[in-house]
Coordinates of C-alpha atoms and ligand atoms in Angstrom, one line a residue:
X1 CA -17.5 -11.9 25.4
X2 CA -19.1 -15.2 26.6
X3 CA -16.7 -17.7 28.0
X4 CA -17.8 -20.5 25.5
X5 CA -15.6 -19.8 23.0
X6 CA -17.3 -19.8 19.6
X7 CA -15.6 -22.8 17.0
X8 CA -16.4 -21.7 13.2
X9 CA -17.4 -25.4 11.5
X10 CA -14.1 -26.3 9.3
X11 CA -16.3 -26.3 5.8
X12 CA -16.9 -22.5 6.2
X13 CA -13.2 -21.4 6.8
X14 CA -11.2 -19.8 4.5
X15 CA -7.8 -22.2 3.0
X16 CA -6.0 -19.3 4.2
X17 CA -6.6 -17.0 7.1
X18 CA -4.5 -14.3 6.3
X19 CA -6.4 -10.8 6.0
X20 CA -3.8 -8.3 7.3
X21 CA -3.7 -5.1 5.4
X22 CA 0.4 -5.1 6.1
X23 CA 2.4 -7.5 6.2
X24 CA -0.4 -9.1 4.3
X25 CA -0.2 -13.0 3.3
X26 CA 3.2 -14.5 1.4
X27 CA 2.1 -17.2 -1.1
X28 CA 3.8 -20.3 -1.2
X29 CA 5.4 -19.8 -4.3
X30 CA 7.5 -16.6 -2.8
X31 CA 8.6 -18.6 -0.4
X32 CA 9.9 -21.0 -3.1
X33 CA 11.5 -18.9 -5.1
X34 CA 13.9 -18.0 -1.8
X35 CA 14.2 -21.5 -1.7
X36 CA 15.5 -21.4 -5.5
X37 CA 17.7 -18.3 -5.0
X38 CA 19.0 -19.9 -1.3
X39 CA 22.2 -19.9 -2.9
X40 CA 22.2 -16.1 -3.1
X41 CA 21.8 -15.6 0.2
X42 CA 24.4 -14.3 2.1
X43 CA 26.1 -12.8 -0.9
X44 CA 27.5 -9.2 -1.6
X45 CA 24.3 -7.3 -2.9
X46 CA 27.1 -5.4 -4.8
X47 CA 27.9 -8.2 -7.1
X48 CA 26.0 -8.9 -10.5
X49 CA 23.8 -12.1 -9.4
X50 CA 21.6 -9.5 -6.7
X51 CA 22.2 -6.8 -9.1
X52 CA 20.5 -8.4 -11.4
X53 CA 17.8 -9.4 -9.4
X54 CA 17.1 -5.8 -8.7
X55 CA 17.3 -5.0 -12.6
X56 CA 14.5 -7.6 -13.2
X57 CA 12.2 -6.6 -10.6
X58 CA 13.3 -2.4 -12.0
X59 CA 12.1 -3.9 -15.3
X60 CA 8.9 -5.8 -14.6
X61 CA 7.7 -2.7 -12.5
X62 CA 8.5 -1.3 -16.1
X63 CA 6.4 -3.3 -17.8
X64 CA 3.5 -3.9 -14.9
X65 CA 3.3 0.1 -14.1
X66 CA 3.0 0.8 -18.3
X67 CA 5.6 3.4 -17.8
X68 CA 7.4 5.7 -20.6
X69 CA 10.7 4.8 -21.5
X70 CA 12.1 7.7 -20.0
X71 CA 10.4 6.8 -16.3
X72 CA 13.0 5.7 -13.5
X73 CA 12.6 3.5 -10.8
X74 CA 14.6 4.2 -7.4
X75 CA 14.5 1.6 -4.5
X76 CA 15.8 2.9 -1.2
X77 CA 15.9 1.3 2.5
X78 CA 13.3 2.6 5.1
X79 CA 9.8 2.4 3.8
X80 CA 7.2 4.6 2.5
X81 CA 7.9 6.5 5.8
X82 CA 11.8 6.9 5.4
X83 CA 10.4 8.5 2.1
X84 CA 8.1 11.6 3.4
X85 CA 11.1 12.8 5.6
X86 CA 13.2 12.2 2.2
X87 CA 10.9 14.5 0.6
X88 CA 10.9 17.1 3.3
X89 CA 14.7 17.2 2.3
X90 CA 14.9 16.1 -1.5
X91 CA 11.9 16.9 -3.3
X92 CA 9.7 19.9 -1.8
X93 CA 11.2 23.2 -2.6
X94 CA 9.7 25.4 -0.3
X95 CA 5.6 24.2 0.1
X96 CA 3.6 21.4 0.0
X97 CA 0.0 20.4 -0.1
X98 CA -1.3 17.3 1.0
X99 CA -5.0 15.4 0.4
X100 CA -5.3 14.2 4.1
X101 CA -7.8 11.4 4.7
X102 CA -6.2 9.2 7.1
X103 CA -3.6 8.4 9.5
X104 CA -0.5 7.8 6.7
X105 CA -1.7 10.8 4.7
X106 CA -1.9 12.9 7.6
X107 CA 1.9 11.6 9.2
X108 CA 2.9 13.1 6.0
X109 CA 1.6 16.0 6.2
X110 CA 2.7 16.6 9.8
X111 CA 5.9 15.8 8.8
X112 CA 6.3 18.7 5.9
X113 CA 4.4 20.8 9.0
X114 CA 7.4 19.9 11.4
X115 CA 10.3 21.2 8.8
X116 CA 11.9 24.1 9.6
X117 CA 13.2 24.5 6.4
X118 CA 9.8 24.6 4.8
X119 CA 6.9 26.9 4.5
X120 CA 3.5 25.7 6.2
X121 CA 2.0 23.2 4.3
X122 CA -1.6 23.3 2.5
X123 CA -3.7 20.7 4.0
X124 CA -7.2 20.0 2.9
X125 CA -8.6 17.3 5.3
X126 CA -11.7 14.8 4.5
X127 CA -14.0 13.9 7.0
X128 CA -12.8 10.3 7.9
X129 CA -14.6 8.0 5.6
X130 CA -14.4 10.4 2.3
X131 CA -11.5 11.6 0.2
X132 CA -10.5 15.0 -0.1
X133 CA -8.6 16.9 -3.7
X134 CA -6.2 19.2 -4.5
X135 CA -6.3 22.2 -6.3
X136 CA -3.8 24.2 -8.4
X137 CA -2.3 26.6 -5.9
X138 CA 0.5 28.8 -6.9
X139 CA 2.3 28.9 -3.7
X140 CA 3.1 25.1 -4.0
X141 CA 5.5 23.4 -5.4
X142 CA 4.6 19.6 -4.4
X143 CA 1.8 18.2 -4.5
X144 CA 0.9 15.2 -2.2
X145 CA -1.8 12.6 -3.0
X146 CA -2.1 8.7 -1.9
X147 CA -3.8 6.2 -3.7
X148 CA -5.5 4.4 -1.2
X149 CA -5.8 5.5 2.7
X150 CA -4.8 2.2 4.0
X151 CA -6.3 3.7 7.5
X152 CA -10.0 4.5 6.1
X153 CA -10.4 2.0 3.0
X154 CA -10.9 5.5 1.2
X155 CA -9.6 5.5 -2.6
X156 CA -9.4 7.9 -5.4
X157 CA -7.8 7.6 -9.1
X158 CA -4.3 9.8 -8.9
X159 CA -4.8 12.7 -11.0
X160 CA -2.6 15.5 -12.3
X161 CA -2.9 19.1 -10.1
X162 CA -0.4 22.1 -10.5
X163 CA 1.5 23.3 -13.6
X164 CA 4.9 22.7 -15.1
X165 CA 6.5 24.3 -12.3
X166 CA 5.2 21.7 -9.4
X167 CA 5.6 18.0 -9.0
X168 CA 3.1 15.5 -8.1
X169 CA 3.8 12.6 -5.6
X170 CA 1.3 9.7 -4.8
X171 CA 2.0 7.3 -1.9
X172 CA 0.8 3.9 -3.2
X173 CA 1.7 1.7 -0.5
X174 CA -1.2 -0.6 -0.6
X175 CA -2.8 0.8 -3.9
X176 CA 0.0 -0.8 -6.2
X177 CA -0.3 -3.3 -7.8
X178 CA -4.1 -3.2 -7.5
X179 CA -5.5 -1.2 -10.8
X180 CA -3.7 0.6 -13.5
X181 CA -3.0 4.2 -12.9
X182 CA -1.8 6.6 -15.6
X183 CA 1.7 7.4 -15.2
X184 CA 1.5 11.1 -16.6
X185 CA -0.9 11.7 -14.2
X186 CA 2.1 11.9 -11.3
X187 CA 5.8 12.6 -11.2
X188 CA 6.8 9.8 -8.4
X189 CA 4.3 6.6 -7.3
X190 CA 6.0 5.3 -4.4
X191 CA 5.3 2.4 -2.1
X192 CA 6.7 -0.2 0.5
X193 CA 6.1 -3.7 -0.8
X194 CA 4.4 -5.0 2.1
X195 CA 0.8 -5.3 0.5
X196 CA 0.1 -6.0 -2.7
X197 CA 3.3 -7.3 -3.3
X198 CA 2.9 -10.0 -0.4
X199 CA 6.5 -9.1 1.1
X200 CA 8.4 -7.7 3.8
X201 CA 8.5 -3.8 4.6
X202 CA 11.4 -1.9 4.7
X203 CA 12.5 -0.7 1.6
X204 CA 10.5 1.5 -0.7
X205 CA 10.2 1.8 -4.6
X206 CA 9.8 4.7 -6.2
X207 CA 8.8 5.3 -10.3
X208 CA 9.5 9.1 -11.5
X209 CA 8.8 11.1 -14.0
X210 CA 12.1 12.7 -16.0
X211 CA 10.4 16.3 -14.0
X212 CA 11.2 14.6 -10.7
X213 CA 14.3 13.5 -11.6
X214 CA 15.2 17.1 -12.4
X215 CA 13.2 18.4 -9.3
X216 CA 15.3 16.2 -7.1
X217 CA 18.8 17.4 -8.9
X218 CA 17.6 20.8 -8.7
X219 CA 16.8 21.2 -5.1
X220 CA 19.8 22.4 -3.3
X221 CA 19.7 21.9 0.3
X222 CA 22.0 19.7 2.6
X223 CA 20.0 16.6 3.4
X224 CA 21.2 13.7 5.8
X225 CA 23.0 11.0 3.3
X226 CA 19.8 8.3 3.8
X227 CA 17.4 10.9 2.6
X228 CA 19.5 12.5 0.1
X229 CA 17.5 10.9 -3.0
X230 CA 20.4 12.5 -5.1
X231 CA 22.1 9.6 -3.5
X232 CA 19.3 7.3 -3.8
X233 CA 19.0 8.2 -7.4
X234 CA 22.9 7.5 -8.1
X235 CA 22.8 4.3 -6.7
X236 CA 19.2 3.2 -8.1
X237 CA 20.9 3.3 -11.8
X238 CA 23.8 1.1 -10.4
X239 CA 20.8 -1.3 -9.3
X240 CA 21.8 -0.8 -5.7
X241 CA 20.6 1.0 -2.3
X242 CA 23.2 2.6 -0.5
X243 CA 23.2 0.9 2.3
X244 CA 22.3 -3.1 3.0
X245 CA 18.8 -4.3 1.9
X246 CA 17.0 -7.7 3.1
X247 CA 17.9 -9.4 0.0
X248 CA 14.9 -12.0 0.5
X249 CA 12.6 -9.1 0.6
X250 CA 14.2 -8.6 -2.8
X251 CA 13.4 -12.1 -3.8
X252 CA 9.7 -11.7 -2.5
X253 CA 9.0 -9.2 -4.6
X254 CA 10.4 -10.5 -7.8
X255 CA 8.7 -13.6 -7.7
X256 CA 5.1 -11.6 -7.2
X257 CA 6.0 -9.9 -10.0
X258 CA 6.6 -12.8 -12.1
X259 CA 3.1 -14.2 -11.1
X260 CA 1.7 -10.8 -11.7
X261 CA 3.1 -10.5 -15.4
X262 CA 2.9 -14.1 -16.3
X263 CA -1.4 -14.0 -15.4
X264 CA -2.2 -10.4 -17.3
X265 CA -0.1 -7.6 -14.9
X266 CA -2.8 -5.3 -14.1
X267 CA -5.8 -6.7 -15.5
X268 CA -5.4 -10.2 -13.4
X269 CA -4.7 -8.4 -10.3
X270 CA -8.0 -5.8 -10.6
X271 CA -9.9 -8.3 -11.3
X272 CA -8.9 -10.6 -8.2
X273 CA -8.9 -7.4 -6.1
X274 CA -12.7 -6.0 -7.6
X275 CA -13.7 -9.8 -7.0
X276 CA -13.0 -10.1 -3.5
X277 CA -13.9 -6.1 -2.1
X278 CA -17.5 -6.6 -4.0
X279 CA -17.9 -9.6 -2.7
X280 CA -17.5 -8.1 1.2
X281 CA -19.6 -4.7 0.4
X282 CA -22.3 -6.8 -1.3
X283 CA -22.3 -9.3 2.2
X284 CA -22.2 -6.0 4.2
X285 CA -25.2 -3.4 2.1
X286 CA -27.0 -6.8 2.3
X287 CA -26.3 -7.6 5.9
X288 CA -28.6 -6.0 8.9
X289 CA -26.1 -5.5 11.3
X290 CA -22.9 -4.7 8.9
X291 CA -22.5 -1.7 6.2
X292 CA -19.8 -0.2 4.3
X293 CA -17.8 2.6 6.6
X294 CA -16.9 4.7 2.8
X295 CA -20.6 5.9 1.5
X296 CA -19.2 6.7 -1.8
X297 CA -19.0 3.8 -3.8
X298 CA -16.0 5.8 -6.5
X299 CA -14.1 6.4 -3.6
X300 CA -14.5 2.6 -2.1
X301 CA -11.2 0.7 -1.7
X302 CA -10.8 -2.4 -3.7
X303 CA -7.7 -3.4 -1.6
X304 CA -8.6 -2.8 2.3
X305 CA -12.4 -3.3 3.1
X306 CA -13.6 -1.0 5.8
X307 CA -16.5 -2.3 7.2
X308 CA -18.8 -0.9 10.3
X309 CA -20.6 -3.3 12.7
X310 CA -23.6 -2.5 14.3
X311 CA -23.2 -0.9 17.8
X312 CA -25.2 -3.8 19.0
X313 CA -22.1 -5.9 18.5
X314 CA -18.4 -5.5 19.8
X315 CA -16.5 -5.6 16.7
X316 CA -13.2 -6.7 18.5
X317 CA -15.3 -10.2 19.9
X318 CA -15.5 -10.3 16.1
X319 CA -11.9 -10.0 15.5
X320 CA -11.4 -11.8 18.8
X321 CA -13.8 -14.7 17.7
X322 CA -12.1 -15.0 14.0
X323 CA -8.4 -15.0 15.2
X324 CA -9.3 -17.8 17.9
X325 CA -10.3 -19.8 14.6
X326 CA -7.0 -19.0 12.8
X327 CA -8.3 -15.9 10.5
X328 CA -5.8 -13.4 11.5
X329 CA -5.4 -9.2 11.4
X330 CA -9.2 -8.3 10.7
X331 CA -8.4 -5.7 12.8
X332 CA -9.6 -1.9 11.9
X333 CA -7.3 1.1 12.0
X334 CA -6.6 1.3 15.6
X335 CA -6.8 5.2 15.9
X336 CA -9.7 5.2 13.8
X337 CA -11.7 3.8 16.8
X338 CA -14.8 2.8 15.0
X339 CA -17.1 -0.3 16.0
X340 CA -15.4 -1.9 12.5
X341 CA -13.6 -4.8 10.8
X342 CA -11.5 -4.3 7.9
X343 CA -10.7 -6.9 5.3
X344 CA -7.7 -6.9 3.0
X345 CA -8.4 -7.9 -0.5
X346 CA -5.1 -7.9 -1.7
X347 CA -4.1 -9.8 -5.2
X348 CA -2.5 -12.2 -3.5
X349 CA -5.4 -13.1 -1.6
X350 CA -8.3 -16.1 -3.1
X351 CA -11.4 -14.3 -3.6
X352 CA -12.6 -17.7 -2.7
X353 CA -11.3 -17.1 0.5
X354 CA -13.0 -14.2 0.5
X355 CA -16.1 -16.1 -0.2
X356 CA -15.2 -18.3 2.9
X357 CA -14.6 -15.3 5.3
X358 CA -18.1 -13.7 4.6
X359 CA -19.3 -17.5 5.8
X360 CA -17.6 -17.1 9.0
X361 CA -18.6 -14.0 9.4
X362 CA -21.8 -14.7 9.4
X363 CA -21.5 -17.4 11.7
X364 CA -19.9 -15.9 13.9
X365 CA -22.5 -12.7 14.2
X366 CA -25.1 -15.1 14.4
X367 CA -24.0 -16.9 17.4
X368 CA -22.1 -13.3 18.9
X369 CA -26.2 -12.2 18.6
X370 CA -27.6 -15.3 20.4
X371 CA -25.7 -15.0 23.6
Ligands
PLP401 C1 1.5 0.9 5.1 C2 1.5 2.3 4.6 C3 2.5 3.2 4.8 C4 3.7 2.9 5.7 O1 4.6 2.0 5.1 P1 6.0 1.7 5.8 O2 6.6 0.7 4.9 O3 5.6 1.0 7.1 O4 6.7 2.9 6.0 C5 2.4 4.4 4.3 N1 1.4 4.8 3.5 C6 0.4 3.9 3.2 C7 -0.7 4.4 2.4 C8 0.4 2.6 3.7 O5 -0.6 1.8 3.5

């Protein structure tokens, strides 16, 4: 990269320059509502006033998610991560099969692979850049699905595989939030609220099916107490984790809720997330030295934007070039090692911001191509 450093004119910056794909941006007003609730802080997570906290934000999943009455939701400490070695323990019986097309798909998978206790996994793999699907196998009990590949930009609709006798678990760490998925289509939708809900990681939610809830009771094996999701389960209808969470990532995630339900739940965030991703694959198909890295449109993200940059140009003076001017984490996948950029189109993030990135970006290109 040249040693002039290149300064993007301050009318084509974005208000905001916050395009991680997680952590991913915090709006004001989440800040504010710790501000409200700073009070709470420092107080026993046992008692009613962060109980109740976590029975509104159980609630407006409720309502946001659209699920039956007879759906649970179960909020334990660790992450969408601490939640595939849960599984290992708590959910798959014997075998599992997993749809890998990424990096968090395929840790998954590995991780079922690594489990003494379990029978080798079925793993169909994608060619990076596609999805792949499941079918009905009777060997497996468990089948293992996620929404979006946060690593690829690569999303499919959940869908229902298997029979009476399996389960059907989707992790939805950066697809919730983003579209409305059919909640008899899978038996637990779990994710880590560090993407669409704009707040801190560590802790992961968790809606099931009445069949999961039974798989989970049913499955009889000893399990180390912080993945034991009988445990989880226990305390989850007592509106607690068993052990400490960050209470403010609590009060992140109820207040993005709030602003979630109070503009139209599902249809205000897909339309702020289908805004922003068609805006950055309509500047990319359009753009000579840029294109979409996912070729098939149905299986495009709306929520993390993989794009591919022309070998002519070093994606990372891109990245470089942006952060220098204050637009942060356009970073791709780093074990994805493509010449790429990808662009997180998260609700929380202005598609008007988005309209202000694509400006820089092509500013910066330009002036990457004229030295
Ligand atoms: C971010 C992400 C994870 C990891 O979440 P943690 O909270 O860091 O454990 C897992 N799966 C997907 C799809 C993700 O995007």
């Amino acid at each position: 990269m040249s040693k002039t450093p290149i300064t993007i004119p301050s009318d084509l910056l974005p208000t905001d320059g916050r395009f991680g794909s997680g952590p991913s941006k915090v709006r004001k007003e989440q800040i504010q509502y710790i501000d409200d609730h700073a009070n709470l802080l420092g107080t026993s997570h046992r008692q009613k006033p962060i109980k109740n906290i976590v029975a509104s934000i159980q609630e407006k999943m409720a309502t946001l998610f659209s699920l039956p009455s007879d759906y649970e939701i179960l909020l334990t400490n660790g992450g969408a991560s601490l939640l595939w070695d849960a599984a290992s323990y708590s959910i798959i019986k014997n075998k599992s099969a997993h749809g890998v097309y990424g990096e968090f798909s395929s840790r998954f998978a590995a991780i079922a692979k690594k489990s003494p206790h379990l029978a080798e996994p079925l793993i169909v793999e994608g060619e990076p850049g596609t999805a792949s699907y499941l079918e009905a196998d009777p060997s497996v009990d468990t089948y293992c699905l996620t929404h979006n590949e946060t690593s690829t930009g690569v999303m499919i609709n959940p869908y229902r595989v298997g029979g009476d006798e399996s389960v059907v678990i989707v992790d939805a760490t950066s697809g919730a939030g983003s579209v409305a998925v059919d909640p008899t289509v899978y038996d637990m939708y779990y994710f880590s609220p560090q993407k669409c809900f704009g707040a801190d990681g560590g802790i992961v939610f968790a809606l099931c099916s009445p069949a999961m809830i039974a798989r989970i009771e049913a499955v009889d094996r000893y399990a180390p107490a912080i993945l034991d999701l009988k445990t989880t389960v226990d305390n989850s209808r007592l509106n607690q984790t068993l052990n400490t969470p960050a209470l403010t990532t609590l009060f992140l995630v109820d207040a993005q809720l709030d602003w979630f339900l109070e503009n139209g739940g599902m249809d205000f965030t897909n339309k702020r997330c289908s805004d922003s991703s068609s805006q950055i694959f309509t500047w990319a198909k359009n753009h000579s030295l840029a294109s979409p890295f996912v070729k098939n449109e149905n299986e495009r993200s709306i929520v993390t934007a993989t794009i591919d940059i022309d070998p002519s140009i070093d994606a990372e003076d891109i990245v470089a070039t942006l952060r220098a001017n204050g637009i942060v984490d356009c970073d791709p996948y780093r074990k994805l090692g493509r010449n790429q950029i990808r662009v997180a189109t998260f609700p929380s993030i202005d598609p008007e911001d988005i309209s202000q990135l694509i400006k820089s970006l092509d500013f910066v290109i330009s002036a990457l191509t004229q030295k």
